[in-house]
Amino acid sequence: MQELQIKHTEAKIEIIDKEAFEQNINEIVKKYSGYTMTAATIKDDKQVLASLRKLVKQISDKRIEIKKELTAPVTDFEAYVKKAIDPLNKVISSIDKDIKDYEAHQKQLRLDTVKGYIANKATEYMLDPRLFDEKAQNYLKASDFMADGVTLKKATMKSLDDTITFEYQKQQEFEKSKAAISGQCAEYGMTDQPYIRMLKDLTLVEVLEQIKSDYLFEQEKQKMRQAEEEQRQLLAAKRAKEQEQAQKSQEMPLTDPETGEILSGDQLHQNEQNALTGAENGLKRYTQKMTLEVYFEDTADKDRFKDGLSQLGFEHKQNYQVSGYQRIEPVTQEQLNELCGW
């Protein structure tokens, strides 16, 4: 093919009287350097600014004009070459398309060959051939086939056999794991599907441990619910019995079983309240505790404190205890403040 040959000359630009041009610029710069605008000269200042901008535009327009003249041959040359080689580019595109179409066709033939081999082999193991669609893409290189481009090499077939065998073994292990999980869940009376899904991320041992942990947790929750229900039933029975006794008390006066004294209405109400409080304490679950140090003037003061706690629902040896009770040498409030650091 004839090579493109070009003859060109170097463009040269000569500025006439460059020194006079630069001198004129310098004189204008010197004249207006440090120029100060005032309110009285604003009109003239605007005219000065306009004239300076006009001068710069004239110089810039000249630069653009010269550049356009110099680059015109380059622009024309580029347009000519582009038009001249356009048919050549079309031929290149056509050949490139044919090659890509051929390669795509060959690739499809190879893919059909690989999938056909996989389908026959997977049938022997009763596996779905679609499991290997992604792996089939790894066996489409020319090096995987004989010289005719469509016959698999022995090494390629062996690699495919190993892939299918490995998948079969994995499926068998998965089925065994599913059976183990289902058996464990059936023993505990639990649903197996959530735990079978866990096999995607956990080993069989880990899943079985999770099943056992969930079972024990549920058993503990069931025991707690049963205990709470028994407590509620016990309280309900106790209140029913107390209501029955209250009805009987309207017919005959009640006496204290220890003293034989006839109980007044206030005393009866207090006894009933204490009984209800004791039953309710049996349902409580304590989550906090506090150690309290109290100073009393005498035994009566201590008993008054204990009665106050009882009125608030706190009974000795039910929800509070006393440790370290002792008599001390009398101290004043000031001494107590100093002793405790108040």
Short mmCIF file of C-alpha atoms in Angstrom, two decimals:
data_model
loop_
_atom_site.label_atom_id
_atom_site.label_comp_id
_atom_site.label_asym_id
_atom_site.label_seq_id
_atom_site.Cartn_x
_atom_site.Cartn_y
_atom_site.Cartn_z
CA MET A 1 0.00 0.00 0.00
CA GLN A 2 1.23 3.47 -0.90
CA GLU A 3 2.31 5.31 2.24
CA LEU A 4 0.89 8.79 2.83
CA GLN A 5 3.55 11.33 1.91
CA ILE A 6 3.39 14.94 3.07
CA LYS A 7 5.36 18.03 2.10
CA HIS A 8 5.07 20.95 4.48
CA THR A 9 6.96 24.09 5.40
CA GLU A 10 7.44 25.49 8.89
CA ALA A 11 5.24 28.49 9.64
CA LYS A 12 7.05 31.59 10.89
CA ILE A 13 5.66 34.69 12.57
CA GLU A 14 7.57 37.97 12.63
CA ILE A 15 6.38 40.88 14.75
CA ILE A 16 7.31 44.17 13.07
CA ASP A 17 8.80 46.81 15.36
CA LYS A 18 8.46 44.65 18.46
CA GLU A 19 10.40 47.17 20.60
CA ALA A 20 7.97 50.02 19.75
CA PHE A 21 4.99 47.78 20.61
CA GLU A 22 6.43 46.79 23.98
CA GLN A 23 7.45 50.41 24.72
CA ASN A 24 3.90 51.59 24.05
CA ILE A 25 2.53 48.96 26.49
CA ASN A 26 5.05 49.95 29.15
CA GLU A 27 4.18 53.65 28.83
CA ILE A 28 0.48 52.94 29.34
CA VAL A 29 1.20 50.71 32.33
CA LYS A 30 3.47 53.33 33.88
CA LYS A 31 0.86 56.05 33.33
CA TYR A 32 -1.90 54.20 35.12
CA SER A 33 0.08 52.32 37.79
CA GLY A 34 -1.13 53.42 41.24
CA TYR A 35 -4.13 55.06 39.60
CA THR A 36 -6.62 56.24 42.27
CA MET A 37 -10.30 56.65 41.61
CA THR A 38 -12.30 59.40 43.34
CA ALA A 39 -15.94 60.35 43.43
CA ALA A 40 -15.16 63.50 41.43
CA THR A 41 -13.39 61.61 38.62
CA ILE A 42 -15.69 58.57 38.35
CA LYS A 43 -16.94 59.54 34.88
CA ASP A 44 -13.42 59.92 33.49
CA ASP A 45 -12.34 56.75 35.28
CA LYS A 46 -14.95 54.72 33.39
CA GLN A 47 -13.71 56.13 30.07
CA VAL A 48 -10.12 55.17 30.98
CA LEU A 49 -11.21 51.63 31.84
CA ALA A 50 -13.12 51.30 28.56
CA SER A 51 -10.15 52.51 26.47
CA LEU A 52 -7.78 50.06 28.18
CA ARG A 53 -10.15 47.15 27.63
CA LYS A 54 -10.55 48.17 23.96
CA LEU A 55 -6.78 48.12 23.51
CA VAL A 56 -6.51 44.61 25.01
CA LYS A 57 -9.35 43.38 22.74
CA GLN A 58 -7.63 44.74 19.65
CA ILE A 59 -4.44 42.85 20.51
CA SER A 60 -6.39 39.64 21.28
CA ASP A 61 -8.38 39.86 18.02
CA LYS A 62 -5.16 40.16 16.08
CA ARG A 63 -3.73 37.11 17.84
CA ILE A 64 -6.82 35.05 16.99
CA GLU A 65 -6.73 36.19 13.36
CA ILE A 66 -3.07 35.16 12.89
CA LYS A 67 -3.61 31.81 14.63
CA LYS A 68 -6.58 31.02 12.38
CA GLU A 69 -4.56 31.78 9.25
CA LEU A 70 -1.68 29.59 10.41
CA THR A 71 -3.82 26.62 11.48
CA ALA A 72 -6.05 26.63 8.38
CA PRO A 73 -3.72 24.24 6.46
CA VAL A 74 -3.68 21.84 9.43
CA THR A 75 -7.48 21.87 9.67
CA ASP A 76 -7.83 21.23 5.94
CA PHE A 77 -5.25 18.42 6.14
CA GLU A 78 -7.07 16.69 9.00
CA ALA A 79 -10.40 16.86 7.17
CA TYR A 80 -8.82 15.43 4.00
CA VAL A 81 -7.15 12.51 5.80
CA LYS A 82 -10.32 11.65 7.71
CA LYS A 83 -12.36 11.56 4.51
CA ALA A 84 -9.68 9.60 2.65
CA ILE A 85 -9.35 6.80 5.21
CA ASP A 86 -13.08 6.50 5.95
CA PRO A 87 -13.52 3.60 3.44
CA LEU A 88 -10.53 1.87 5.05
CA ASN A 89 -12.09 2.17 8.51
CA LYS A 90 -15.31 0.65 7.16
CA VAL A 91 -13.38 -2.34 5.81
CA ILE A 92 -11.63 -2.75 9.20
CA SER A 93 -14.97 -2.63 11.03
CA SER A 94 -16.45 -5.22 8.69
CA ILE A 95 -13.54 -7.65 9.15
CA ASP A 96 -13.54 -7.07 12.92
CA LYS A 97 -17.27 -7.88 13.08
CA ASP A 98 -16.79 -11.07 11.07
CA ILE A 99 -13.99 -12.23 13.37
CA LYS A 100 -16.02 -11.48 16.51
CA ASP A 101 -19.07 -13.27 15.08
CA TYR A 102 -16.92 -16.29 14.24
CA GLU A 103 -15.33 -16.34 17.70
CA ALA A 104 -18.76 -16.00 19.35
CA HIS A 105 -20.02 -18.91 17.24
CA GLN A 106 -17.02 -21.03 18.18
CA LYS A 107 -17.49 -20.14 21.82
CA GLN A 108 -21.13 -21.20 21.66
CA LEU A 109 -20.13 -24.50 20.01
CA ARG A 110 -17.62 -25.14 22.79
CA LEU A 111 -20.18 -24.21 25.45
CA ASP A 112 -22.73 -26.60 23.91
CA THR A 113 -20.08 -29.34 23.90
CA VAL A 114 -19.18 -28.76 27.56
CA LYS A 115 -22.83 -28.58 28.66
CA GLY A 116 -23.65 -31.73 26.72
CA TYR A 117 -20.84 -33.62 28.44
CA ILE A 118 -21.91 -32.31 31.84
CA ALA A 119 -25.56 -33.25 31.22
CA ASN A 120 -24.65 -36.86 30.38
CA LYS A 121 -22.33 -37.19 33.37
CA ALA A 122 -24.70 -35.45 35.83
CA THR A 123 -27.48 -37.86 34.83
CA GLU A 124 -25.38 -40.76 36.13
CA TYR A 125 -25.37 -39.12 39.58
CA MET A 126 -28.99 -37.88 39.33
CA LEU A 127 -27.85 -34.26 39.57
CA ASP A 128 -29.41 -31.20 37.92
CA PRO A 129 -27.00 -30.13 35.09
CA ARG A 130 -27.93 -26.49 35.74
CA LEU A 131 -25.85 -26.65 38.92
CA PHE A 132 -22.76 -26.52 36.67
CA ASP A 133 -23.77 -23.66 34.30
CA GLU A 134 -21.36 -21.23 35.94
CA LYS A 135 -18.48 -23.73 36.11
CA ALA A 136 -18.96 -24.60 32.41
CA GLN A 137 -17.70 -21.10 31.52
CA ASN A 138 -14.25 -22.13 32.84
CA TYR A 139 -13.79 -24.75 30.07
CA LEU A 140 -14.18 -22.66 26.89
CA LYS A 141 -10.51 -21.93 26.14
CA ALA A 142 -9.00 -23.34 22.92
CA SER A 143 -6.51 -25.25 25.08
CA ASP A 144 -9.40 -27.29 26.52
CA PHE A 145 -10.24 -28.75 23.08
CA MET A 146 -8.60 -30.80 20.38
CA ALA A 147 -7.32 -29.25 17.14
CA ASP A 148 -10.83 -29.31 15.59
CA GLY A 149 -11.92 -26.85 18.30
CA VAL A 150 -15.03 -28.81 19.37
CA THR A 151 -13.70 -32.10 20.78
CA LEU A 152 -12.83 -32.11 24.49
CA LYS A 153 -9.37 -33.19 25.54
CA LYS A 154 -9.04 -36.09 28.00
CA ALA A 155 -7.62 -33.76 30.64
CA THR A 156 -10.65 -31.49 30.26
CA MET A 157 -13.07 -34.40 30.60
CA LYS A 158 -11.27 -35.62 33.73
CA SER A 159 -11.48 -32.15 35.28
CA LEU A 160 -15.22 -32.05 34.51
CA ASP A 161 -15.65 -35.55 36.00
CA ASP A 162 -13.91 -34.43 39.20
CA THR A 163 -16.12 -31.34 39.41
CA ILE A 164 -19.31 -33.38 39.06
CA THR A 165 -18.12 -36.04 41.53
CA PHE A 166 -17.24 -33.40 44.09
CA GLU A 167 -20.69 -31.82 43.75
CA TYR A 168 -22.31 -35.25 44.19
CA GLN A 169 -20.34 -35.88 47.37
CA LYS A 170 -21.26 -32.44 48.65
CA GLN A 171 -24.95 -33.13 47.97
CA GLN A 172 -24.71 -36.46 49.79
CA GLU A 173 -23.13 -34.80 52.82
CA PHE A 174 -25.82 -32.13 52.75
CA GLU A 175 -28.59 -34.75 52.73
CA LYS A 176 -26.95 -36.53 55.68
CA SER A 177 -26.72 -33.24 57.56
CA LYS A 178 -30.37 -32.49 56.83
CA ALA A 179 -31.36 -35.91 58.15
CA ALA A 180 -29.34 -35.37 61.33
CA ILE A 181 -30.93 -31.97 61.89
CA SER A 182 -34.45 -33.27 61.22
CA GLY A 183 -33.89 -36.16 63.65
CA GLN A 184 -32.63 -33.83 66.39
CA CYS A 185 -35.51 -31.41 65.89
CA ALA A 186 -38.06 -34.26 65.91
CA GLU A 187 -36.64 -35.46 69.23
CA TYR A 188 -37.04 -32.00 70.73
CA GLY A 189 -40.37 -31.29 69.00
CA MET A 190 -38.93 -28.35 67.03
CA THR A 191 -39.25 -27.18 63.38
CA ASP A 192 -36.21 -28.19 61.31
CA GLN A 193 -36.37 -25.77 58.34
CA PRO A 194 -34.73 -22.75 60.06
CA TYR A 195 -31.80 -24.94 61.11
CA ILE A 196 -31.42 -26.58 57.69
CA ARG A 197 -31.01 -23.09 56.21
CA MET A 198 -28.17 -22.48 58.68
CA LEU A 199 -26.06 -25.09 56.84
CA LYS A 200 -25.22 -22.41 54.27
CA ASP A 201 -23.07 -20.61 56.85
CA LEU A 202 -22.43 -23.12 59.68
CA THR A 203 -21.10 -26.66 60.02
CA LEU A 204 -23.37 -29.53 61.09
CA VAL A 205 -21.80 -29.60 64.57
CA GLU A 206 -22.46 -25.88 65.02
CA VAL A 207 -26.08 -26.24 63.89
CA LEU A 208 -26.72 -29.17 66.26
CA GLU A 209 -25.24 -27.16 69.13
CA GLN A 210 -27.56 -24.27 68.24
CA ILE A 211 -30.58 -26.61 68.24
CA LYS A 212 -29.67 -27.93 71.70
CA SER A 213 -29.07 -24.42 73.03
CA ASP A 214 -32.44 -23.19 71.72
CA TYR A 215 -34.20 -26.23 73.17
CA LEU A 216 -32.72 -25.74 76.64
CA PHE A 217 -33.54 -22.04 76.53
CA GLU A 218 -37.16 -22.77 75.60
CA GLN A 219 -37.41 -25.38 78.37
CA GLU A 220 -36.19 -22.82 80.89
CA LYS A 221 -38.73 -20.29 79.66
CA GLN A 222 -41.48 -22.91 79.95
CA LYS A 223 -40.49 -23.69 83.54
CA MET A 224 -40.59 -20.00 84.43
CA ARG A 225 -44.03 -19.60 82.83
CA GLN A 226 -45.27 -22.70 84.69
CA ALA A 227 -43.94 -21.41 88.01
CA GLU A 228 -45.56 -18.02 87.46
CA GLU A 229 -48.86 -19.68 86.58
CA GLU A 230 -48.71 -21.81 89.74
CA GLN A 231 -48.04 -18.70 91.82
CA ARG A 232 -51.00 -16.93 90.23
CA GLN A 233 -53.25 -19.89 90.92
CA LEU A 234 -52.02 -20.09 94.52
CA LEU A 235 -52.68 -16.38 95.05
CA ALA A 236 -56.13 -16.65 93.46
CA ALA A 237 -57.03 -19.59 95.72
CA LYS A 238 -55.74 -17.72 98.78
CA ARG A 239 -57.76 -14.62 97.96
CA ALA A 240 -60.87 -16.73 97.34
CA LYS A 241 -60.43 -18.37 100.73
CA GLU A 242 -59.95 -14.99 102.41
CA GLN A 243 -63.08 -13.65 100.72
CA GLU A 244 -64.97 -16.66 102.01
CA GLN A 245 -63.66 -16.05 105.52
CA ALA A 246 -64.58 -12.37 105.25
CA GLN A 247 -68.17 -13.30 104.42
CA LYS A 248 -68.31 -15.60 107.44
CA SER A 249 -66.91 -12.84 109.63
CA GLN A 250 -70.01 -10.78 108.94
CA GLU A 251 -72.09 -13.47 110.65
CA MET A 252 -69.88 -14.02 113.70
CA PRO A 253 -67.12 -11.99 115.41
CA LEU A 254 -63.54 -13.02 114.65
CA THR A 255 -61.07 -13.64 117.43
CA ASP A 256 -57.31 -13.72 117.57
CA PRO A 257 -56.33 -17.45 117.62
CA GLU A 258 -53.49 -16.78 120.06
CA THR A 259 -55.24 -14.51 122.60
CA GLY A 260 -58.93 -15.27 122.04
CA GLU A 261 -59.50 -11.49 121.74
CA ILE A 262 -62.35 -10.36 119.46
CA LEU A 263 -60.71 -8.54 116.51
CA SER A 264 -61.89 -5.08 115.51
CA GLY A 265 -62.46 -4.07 111.84
CA ASP A 266 -59.10 -2.31 111.66
CA GLN A 267 -57.25 -5.31 113.07
CA LEU A 268 -58.99 -7.66 110.65
CA HIS A 269 -58.17 -5.46 107.68
CA GLN A 270 -54.51 -5.32 108.76
CA ASN A 271 -54.30 -9.12 109.00
CA GLU A 272 -55.90 -9.53 105.59
CA GLN A 273 -53.52 -6.99 104.08
CA ASN A 274 -50.50 -8.78 105.59
CA ALA A 275 -51.71 -12.09 104.13
CA LEU A 276 -52.16 -10.61 100.67
CA THR A 277 -48.76 -8.94 100.84
CA GLY A 278 -47.11 -12.27 101.75
CA ALA A 279 -48.76 -14.01 98.80
CA GLU A 280 -47.77 -11.27 96.39
CA ASN A 281 -44.15 -11.44 97.61
CA GLY A 282 -44.08 -15.06 96.44
CA LEU A 283 -44.50 -13.81 92.80
CA LYS A 284 -41.81 -11.14 92.94
CA ARG A 285 -38.48 -11.37 91.14
CA TYR A 286 -35.83 -9.26 92.91
CA THR A 287 -33.31 -7.45 90.70
CA GLN A 288 -31.64 -4.97 93.10
CA LYS A 289 -30.46 -4.81 96.70
CA MET A 290 -29.16 -2.13 99.11
CA THR A 291 -27.19 -2.21 102.34
CA LEU A 292 -28.57 0.35 104.82
CA GLU A 293 -27.08 1.44 108.15
CA VAL A 294 -29.61 3.06 110.57
CA TYR A 295 -29.09 4.61 114.03
CA PHE A 296 -31.95 4.46 116.61
CA GLU A 297 -32.51 6.37 119.84
CA ASP A 298 -34.00 3.29 121.57
CA THR A 299 -35.88 0.02 120.99
CA ALA A 300 -39.18 1.82 120.45
CA ASP A 301 -37.55 3.87 117.69
CA LYS A 302 -36.32 0.63 116.08
CA ASP A 303 -39.81 -0.96 116.27
CA ARG A 304 -41.35 2.16 114.71
CA PHE A 305 -38.87 1.88 111.81
CA LYS A 306 -39.73 -1.81 111.37
CA ASP A 307 -43.50 -1.05 111.40
CA GLY A 308 -42.95 1.65 108.75
CA LEU A 309 -41.19 -0.84 106.49
CA SER A 310 -44.05 -3.30 106.96
CA GLN A 311 -46.60 -0.68 105.93
CA LEU A 312 -44.57 -0.11 102.77
CA GLY A 313 -44.66 -3.82 101.90
CA PHE A 314 -41.23 -4.83 103.24
CA GLU A 315 -41.34 -7.81 105.63
CA HIS A 316 -38.39 -9.11 107.63
CA LYS A 317 -36.86 -12.30 106.12
CA GLN A 318 -39.11 -11.96 103.09
CA ASN A 319 -37.59 -9.06 101.16
CA TYR A 320 -35.08 -7.66 103.62
CA GLN A 321 -32.78 -8.94 106.35
CA VAL A 322 -30.94 -7.43 109.34
CA SER A 323 -27.25 -8.13 109.91
CA GLY A 324 -24.91 -6.63 112.47
CA TYR A 325 -27.59 -5.25 114.85
CA GLN A 326 -25.92 -4.16 118.06
CA ARG A 327 -26.08 -1.67 120.88
CA ILE A 328 -23.57 1.17 120.83
CA GLU A 329 -22.35 3.85 123.21
CA PRO A 330 -24.63 6.91 123.03
CA VAL A 331 -23.46 9.52 120.50
CA THR A 332 -24.73 13.02 119.70
CA GLN A 333 -25.78 14.14 116.22
CA GLU A 334 -22.55 16.10 115.86
CA GLN A 335 -20.50 13.03 116.80
CA LEU A 336 -22.51 10.91 114.36
CA ASN A 337 -21.94 13.45 111.57
CA GLU A 338 -18.20 13.38 112.25
CA LEU A 339 -18.16 9.58 112.50
CA CYS A 340 -19.95 9.07 109.14
CA GLY A 341 -18.28 11.95 107.34
CA TRP A 342 -21.55 13.87 106.75
#
